[in-house]
CSV table of C-alpha atoms in Angstrom, one decimal:
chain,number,residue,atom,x,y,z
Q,100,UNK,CA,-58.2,-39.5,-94.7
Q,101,UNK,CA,-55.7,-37.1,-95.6
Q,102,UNK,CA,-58.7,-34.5,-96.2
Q,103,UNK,CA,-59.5,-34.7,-92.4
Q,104,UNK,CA,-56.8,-34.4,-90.8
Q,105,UNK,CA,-55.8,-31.4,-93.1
Q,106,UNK,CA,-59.3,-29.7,-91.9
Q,107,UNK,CA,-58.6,-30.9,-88.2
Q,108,UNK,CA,-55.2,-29.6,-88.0
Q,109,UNK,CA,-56.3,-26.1,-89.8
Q,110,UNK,CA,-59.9,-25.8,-88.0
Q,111,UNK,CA,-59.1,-22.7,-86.2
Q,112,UNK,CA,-57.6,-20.8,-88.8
Q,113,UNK,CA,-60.6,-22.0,-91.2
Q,114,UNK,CA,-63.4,-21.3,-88.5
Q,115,UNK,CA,-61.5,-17.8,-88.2
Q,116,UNK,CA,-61.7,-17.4,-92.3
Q,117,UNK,CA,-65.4,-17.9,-92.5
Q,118,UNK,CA,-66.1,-15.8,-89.7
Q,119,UNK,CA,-63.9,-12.9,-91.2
Q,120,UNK,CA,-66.1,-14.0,-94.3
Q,121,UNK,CA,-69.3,-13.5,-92.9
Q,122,UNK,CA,-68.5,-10.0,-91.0
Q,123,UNK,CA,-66.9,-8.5,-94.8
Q,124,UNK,CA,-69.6,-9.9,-96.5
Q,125,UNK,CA,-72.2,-6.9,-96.1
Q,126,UNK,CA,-69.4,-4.9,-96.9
Q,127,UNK,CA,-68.6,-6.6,-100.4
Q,128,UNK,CA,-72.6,-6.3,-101.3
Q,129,UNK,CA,-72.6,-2.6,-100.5
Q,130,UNK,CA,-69.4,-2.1,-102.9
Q,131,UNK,CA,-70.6,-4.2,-105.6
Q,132,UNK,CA,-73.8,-2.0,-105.6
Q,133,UNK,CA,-72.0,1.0,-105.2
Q,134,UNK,CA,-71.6,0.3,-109.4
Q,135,UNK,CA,-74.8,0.1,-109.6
Q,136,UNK,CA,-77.3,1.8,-111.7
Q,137,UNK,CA,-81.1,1.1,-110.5
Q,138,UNK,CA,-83.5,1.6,-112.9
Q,139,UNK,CA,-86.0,3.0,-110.5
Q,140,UNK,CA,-85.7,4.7,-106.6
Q,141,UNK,CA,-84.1,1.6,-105.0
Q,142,UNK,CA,-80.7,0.3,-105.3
Q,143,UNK,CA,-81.9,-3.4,-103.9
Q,144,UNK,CA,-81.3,-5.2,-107.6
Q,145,UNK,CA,-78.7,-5.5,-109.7
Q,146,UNK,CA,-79.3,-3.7,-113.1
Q,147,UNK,CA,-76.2,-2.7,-115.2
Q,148,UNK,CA,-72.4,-1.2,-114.0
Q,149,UNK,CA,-72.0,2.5,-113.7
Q,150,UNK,CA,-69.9,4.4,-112.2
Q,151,UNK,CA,-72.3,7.9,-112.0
Q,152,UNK,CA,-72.4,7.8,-108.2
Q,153,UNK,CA,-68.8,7.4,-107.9
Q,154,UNK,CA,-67.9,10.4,-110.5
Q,155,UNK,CA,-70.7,12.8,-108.6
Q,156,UNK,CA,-71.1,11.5,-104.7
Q,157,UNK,CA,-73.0,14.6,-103.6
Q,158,UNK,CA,-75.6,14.4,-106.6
Q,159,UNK,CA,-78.3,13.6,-103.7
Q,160,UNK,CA,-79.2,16.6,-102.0
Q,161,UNK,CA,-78.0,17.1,-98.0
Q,162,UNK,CA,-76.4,13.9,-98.1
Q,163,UNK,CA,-73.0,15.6,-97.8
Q,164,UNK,CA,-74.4,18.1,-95.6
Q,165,UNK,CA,-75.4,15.5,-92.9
Q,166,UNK,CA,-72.1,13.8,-93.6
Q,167,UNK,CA,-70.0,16.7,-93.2
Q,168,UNK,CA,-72.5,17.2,-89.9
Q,169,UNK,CA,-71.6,13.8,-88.8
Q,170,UNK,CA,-68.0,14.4,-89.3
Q,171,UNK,CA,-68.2,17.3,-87.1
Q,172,UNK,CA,-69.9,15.7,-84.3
Q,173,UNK,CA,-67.7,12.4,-84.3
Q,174,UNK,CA,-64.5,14.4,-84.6
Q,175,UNK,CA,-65.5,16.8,-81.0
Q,176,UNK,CA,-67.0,13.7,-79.5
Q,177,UNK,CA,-63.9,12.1,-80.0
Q,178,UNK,CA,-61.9,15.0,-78.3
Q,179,UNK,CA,-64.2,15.2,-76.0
Q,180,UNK,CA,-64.6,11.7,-74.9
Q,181,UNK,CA,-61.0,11.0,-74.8
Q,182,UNK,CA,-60.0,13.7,-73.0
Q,183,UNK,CA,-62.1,13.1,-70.3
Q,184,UNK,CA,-61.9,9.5,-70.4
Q,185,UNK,CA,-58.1,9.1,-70.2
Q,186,UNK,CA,-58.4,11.4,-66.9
Q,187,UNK,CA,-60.8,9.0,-65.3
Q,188,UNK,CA,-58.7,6.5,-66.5
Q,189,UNK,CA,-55.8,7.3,-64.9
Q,190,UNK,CA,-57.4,8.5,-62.3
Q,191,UNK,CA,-59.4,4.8,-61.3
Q,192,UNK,CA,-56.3,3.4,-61.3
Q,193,UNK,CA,-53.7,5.0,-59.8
Q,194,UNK,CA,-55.0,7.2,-57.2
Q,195,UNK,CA,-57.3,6.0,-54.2
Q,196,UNK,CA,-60.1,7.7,-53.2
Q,197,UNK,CA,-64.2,7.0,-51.7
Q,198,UNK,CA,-66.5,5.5,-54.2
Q,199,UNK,CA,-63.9,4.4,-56.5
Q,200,UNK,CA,-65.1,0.9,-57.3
Q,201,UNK,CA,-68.7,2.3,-57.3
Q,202,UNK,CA,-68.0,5.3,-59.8
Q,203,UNK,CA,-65.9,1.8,-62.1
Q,204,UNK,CA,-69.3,-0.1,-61.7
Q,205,UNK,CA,-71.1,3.0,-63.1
Q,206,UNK,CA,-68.8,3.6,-65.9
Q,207,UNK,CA,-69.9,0.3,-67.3
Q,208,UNK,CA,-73.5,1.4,-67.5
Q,209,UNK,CA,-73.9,3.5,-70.6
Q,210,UNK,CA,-72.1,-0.2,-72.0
Q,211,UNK,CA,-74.5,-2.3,-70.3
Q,212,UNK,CA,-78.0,0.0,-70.7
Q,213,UNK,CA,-79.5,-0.1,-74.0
Q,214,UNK,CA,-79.1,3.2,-76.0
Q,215,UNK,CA,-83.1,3.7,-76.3
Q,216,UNK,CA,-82.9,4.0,-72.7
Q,217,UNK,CA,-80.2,6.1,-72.6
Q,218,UNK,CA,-81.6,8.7,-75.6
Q,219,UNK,CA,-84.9,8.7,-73.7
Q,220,UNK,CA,-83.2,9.5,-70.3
Q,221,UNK,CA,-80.9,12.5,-72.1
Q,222,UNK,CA,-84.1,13.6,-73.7
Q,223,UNK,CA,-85.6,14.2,-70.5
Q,224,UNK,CA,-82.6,16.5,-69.4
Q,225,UNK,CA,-82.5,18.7,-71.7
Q,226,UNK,CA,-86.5,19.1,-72.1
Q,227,UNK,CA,-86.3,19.8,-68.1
Q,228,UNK,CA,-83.7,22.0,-68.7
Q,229,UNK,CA,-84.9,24.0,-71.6
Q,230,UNK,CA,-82.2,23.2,-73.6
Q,231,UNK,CA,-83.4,23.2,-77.4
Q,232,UNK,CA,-82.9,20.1,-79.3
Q,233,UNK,CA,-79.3,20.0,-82.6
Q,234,UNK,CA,-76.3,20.3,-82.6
Q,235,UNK,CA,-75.1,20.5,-79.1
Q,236,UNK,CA,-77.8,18.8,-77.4
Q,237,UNK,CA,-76.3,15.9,-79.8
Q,238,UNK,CA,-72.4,16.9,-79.0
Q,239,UNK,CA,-73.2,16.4,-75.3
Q,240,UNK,CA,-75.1,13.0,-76.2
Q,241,UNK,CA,-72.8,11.8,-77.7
Q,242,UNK,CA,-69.6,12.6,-75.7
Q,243,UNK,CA,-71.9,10.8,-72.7
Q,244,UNK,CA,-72.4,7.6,-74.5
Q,245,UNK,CA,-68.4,7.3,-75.9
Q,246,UNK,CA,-67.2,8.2,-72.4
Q,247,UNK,CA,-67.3,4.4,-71.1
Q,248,UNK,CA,-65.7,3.1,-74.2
Q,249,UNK,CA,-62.5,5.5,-73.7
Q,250,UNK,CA,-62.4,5.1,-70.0
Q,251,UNK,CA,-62.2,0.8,-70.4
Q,252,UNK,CA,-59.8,1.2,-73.6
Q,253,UNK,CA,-57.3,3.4,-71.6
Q,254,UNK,CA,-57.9,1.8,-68.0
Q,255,UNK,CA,-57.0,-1.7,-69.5
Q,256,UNK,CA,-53.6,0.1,-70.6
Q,257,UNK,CA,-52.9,2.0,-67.5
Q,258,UNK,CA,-53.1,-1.1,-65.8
Q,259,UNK,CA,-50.5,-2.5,-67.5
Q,260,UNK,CA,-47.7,0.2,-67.5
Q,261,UNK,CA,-44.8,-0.5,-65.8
Q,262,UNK,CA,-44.7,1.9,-62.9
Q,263,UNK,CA,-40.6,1.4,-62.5
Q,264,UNK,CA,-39.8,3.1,-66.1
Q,265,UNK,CA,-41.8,6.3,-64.2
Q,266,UNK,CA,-39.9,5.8,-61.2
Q,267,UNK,CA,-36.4,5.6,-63.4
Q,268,UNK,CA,-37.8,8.6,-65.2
Q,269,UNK,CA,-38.2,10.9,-61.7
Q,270,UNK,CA,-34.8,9.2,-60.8
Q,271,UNK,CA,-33.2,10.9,-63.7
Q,272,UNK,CA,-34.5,14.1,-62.1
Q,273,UNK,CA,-37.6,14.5,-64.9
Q,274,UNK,CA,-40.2,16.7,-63.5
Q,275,UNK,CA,-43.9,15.2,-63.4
Q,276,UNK,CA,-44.6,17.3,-66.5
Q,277,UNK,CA,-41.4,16.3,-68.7
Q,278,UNK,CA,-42.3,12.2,-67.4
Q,279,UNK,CA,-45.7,12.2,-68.6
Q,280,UNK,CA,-45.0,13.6,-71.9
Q,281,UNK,CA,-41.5,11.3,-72.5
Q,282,UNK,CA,-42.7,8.4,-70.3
Q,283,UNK,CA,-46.3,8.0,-69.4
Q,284,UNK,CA,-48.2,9.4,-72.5
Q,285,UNK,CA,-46.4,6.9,-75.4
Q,286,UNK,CA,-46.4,4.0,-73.1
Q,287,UNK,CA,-50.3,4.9,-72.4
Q,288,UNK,CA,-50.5,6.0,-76.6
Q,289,UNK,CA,-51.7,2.9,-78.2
Q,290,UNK,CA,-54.8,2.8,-75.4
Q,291,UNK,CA,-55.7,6.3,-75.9
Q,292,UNK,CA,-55.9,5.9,-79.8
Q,293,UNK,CA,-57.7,2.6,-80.0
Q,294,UNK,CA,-60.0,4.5,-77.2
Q,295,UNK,CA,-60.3,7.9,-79.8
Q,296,UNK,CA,-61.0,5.6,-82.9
Q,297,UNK,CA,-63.5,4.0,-81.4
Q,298,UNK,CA,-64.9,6.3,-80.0
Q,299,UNK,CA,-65.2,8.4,-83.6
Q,300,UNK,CA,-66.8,4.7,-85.1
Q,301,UNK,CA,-69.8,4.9,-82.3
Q,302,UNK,CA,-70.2,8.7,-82.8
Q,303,UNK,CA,-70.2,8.9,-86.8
Q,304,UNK,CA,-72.6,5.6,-86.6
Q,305,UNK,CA,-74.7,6.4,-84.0
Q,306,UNK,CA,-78.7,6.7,-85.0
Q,307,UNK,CA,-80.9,6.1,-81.8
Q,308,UNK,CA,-79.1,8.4,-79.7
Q,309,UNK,CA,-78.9,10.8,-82.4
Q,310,UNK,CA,-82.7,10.3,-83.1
Q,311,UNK,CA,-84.0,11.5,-79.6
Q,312,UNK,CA,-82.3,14.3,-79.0
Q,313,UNK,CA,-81.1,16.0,-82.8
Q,314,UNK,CA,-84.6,17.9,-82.9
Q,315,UNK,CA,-84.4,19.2,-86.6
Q,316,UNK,CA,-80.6,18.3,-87.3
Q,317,UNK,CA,-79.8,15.5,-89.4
Q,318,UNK,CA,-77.0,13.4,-89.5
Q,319,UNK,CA,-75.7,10.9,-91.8
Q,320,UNK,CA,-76.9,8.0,-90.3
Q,321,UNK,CA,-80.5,9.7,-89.9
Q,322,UNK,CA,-80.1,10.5,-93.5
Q,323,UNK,CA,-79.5,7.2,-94.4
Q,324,UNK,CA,-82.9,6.1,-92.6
Q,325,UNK,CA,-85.1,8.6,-93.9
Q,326,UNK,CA,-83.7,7.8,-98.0
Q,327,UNK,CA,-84.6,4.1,-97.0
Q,328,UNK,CA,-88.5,5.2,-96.6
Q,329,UNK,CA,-88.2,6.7,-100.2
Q,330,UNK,CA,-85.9,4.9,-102.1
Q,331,UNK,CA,-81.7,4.2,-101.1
Q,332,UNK,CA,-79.7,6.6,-103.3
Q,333,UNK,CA,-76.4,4.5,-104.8
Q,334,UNK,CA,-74.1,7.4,-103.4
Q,335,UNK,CA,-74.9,6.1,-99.7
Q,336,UNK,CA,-73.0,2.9,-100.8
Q,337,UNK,CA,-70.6,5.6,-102.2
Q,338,UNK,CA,-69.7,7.0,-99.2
Q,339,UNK,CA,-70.2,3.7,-97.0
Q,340,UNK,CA,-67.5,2.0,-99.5
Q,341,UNK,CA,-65.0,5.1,-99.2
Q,342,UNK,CA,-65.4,4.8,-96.0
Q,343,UNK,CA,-64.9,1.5,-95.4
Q,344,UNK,CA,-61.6,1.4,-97.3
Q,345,UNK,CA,-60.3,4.4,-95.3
Q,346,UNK,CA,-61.1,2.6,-92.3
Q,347,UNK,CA,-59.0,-0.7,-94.0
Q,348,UNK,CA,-56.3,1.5,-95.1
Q,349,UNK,CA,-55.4,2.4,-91.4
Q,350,UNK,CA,-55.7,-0.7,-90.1
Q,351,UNK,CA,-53.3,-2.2,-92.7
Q,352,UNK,CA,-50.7,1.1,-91.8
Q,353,UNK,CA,-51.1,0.8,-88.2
Q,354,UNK,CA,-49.9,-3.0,-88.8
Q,355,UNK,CA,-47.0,-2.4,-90.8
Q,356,UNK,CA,-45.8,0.5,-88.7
Q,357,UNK,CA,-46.5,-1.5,-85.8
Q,358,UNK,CA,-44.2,-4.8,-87.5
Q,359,UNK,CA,-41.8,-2.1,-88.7
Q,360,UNK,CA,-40.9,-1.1,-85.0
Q,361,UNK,CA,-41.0,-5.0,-83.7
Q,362,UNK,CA,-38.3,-5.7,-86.5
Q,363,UNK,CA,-36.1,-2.0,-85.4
Q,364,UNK,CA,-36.8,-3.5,-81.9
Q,365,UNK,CA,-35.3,-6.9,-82.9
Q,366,UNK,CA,-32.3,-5.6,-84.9
């Protein structure tokens, strides 16, 4: 039947469509309800369209204090982490030196562990070293658990530079200094960012890490757990929504940049 060997030839690309589908989907329900207007604490049913949340986003009080809070922390996690991990990057793979495949086993731990044992295990260092328990204690936590992610993001591009475009570049008498900044850093660019953003998305989302060691600090996510007990304020599927088409919005732009330079390329 025609019908069959339409689905047959197209299978991937409609296997690829529902999954897409089924990952948005959760996204399209907090969006719709977004609109929403509850009649009592909790946005779970669909009552009438409003847009009250969306004209006054802060009308819950400390949500946009612990968002603002978990803006902070994401944004000097992400500095943090990516600075660090694009040294041990580049350092795992172009230099040679004792315990180097042990210290890349152990990079892949905090990936591997689950974070409850992690945030216990944190939480016992900074109770034995008297360290007190918000915003740094958190920071530190945090730059910790994002530091694997960078490293892997940036090694996997390291790896494949092209070491003969350095070479040509010392060749043509650039210093070290003047070849990493022309050469080596926007070859290694597009592994460093997609390291830094995801780094930011595992900070800014991150509860039970968070949970252990914040002490009286909340963040969004922790905000967003506590309002659940009580009742689920609509401008949480505010900010999630906002959010969500931020995050959209640079995808889109980093793939038409990215097809406007393929087409320069071309011409």
């Amino acid at each position: 039947m025609p019908v069959l060997r339409w689905i047959r030839r197209n299978l991937i690309v409609i296997a690829g469509l529902l999954t897409l589908a089924y990952m948005i989907l959760p996204n399209i329900v907090v969006m719709v309800f977004s609109f929403n207007k509850p009649n009592g604490r909790f946005n779970y049913a669909w009552q009438r369209f409003s847009l009250d949340a969306w004209k006054d986003p802060c009308g819950v009080a400390d949500l946009c204090g612990s968002l603002s809070l978990s803006l902070q922390i994401a944004f000097w996690a992400t500095l943090g982490a990516t600075a660090l991990g694009t040294a041990v990057a580049f350092a795992l793979v172009r230099y040679r030196f004792r315990a180097r495949g042990a210290i890349s086993s152990l990079i892949f731990l905090p990936m591997a562990m689950p974070e409850v044992v992690m945030a216990a295990s944190l939480l016992t260092l900074f109770l034995n070293m008297g360290a007190q328990l918000g915003f740094w204690t958190v920071l530190i936590a945090h730059i910790m658990f994002c530091l694997s992610f960078v490293v892997t993001a940036v090694k996997a591009r390291v790896m494949s530079m092209d070491p003969r475009l350095e070479e040509a570049a010392r060749d043509l008498y650039a210093g070290p200094v003047q070849t990493f900044v022309r050469v080596t850093l926007p070859i290694a660019a597009p592994g460093i960012a997609a390291g830094a953003l995801l780094a930011f998305a595992l900070s800014f989302d991150d509860f039970i890490i968070t949970n252990f060691n914040a002490g009286s600090t909340v963040t969004f996510p922790m905000f967003v757990w506590g309002s659940a007990q009580r009742g689920t304020p609509v401008q949480i599927n505010v900010i999630g929504t906002a959010m969500f088409i931020i995050a959209v919005t640079m995808v889109l732009v980093g793939q038409f940049i990215a097809g406007r330079r393929k087409s320069n390329a071309r011409s």
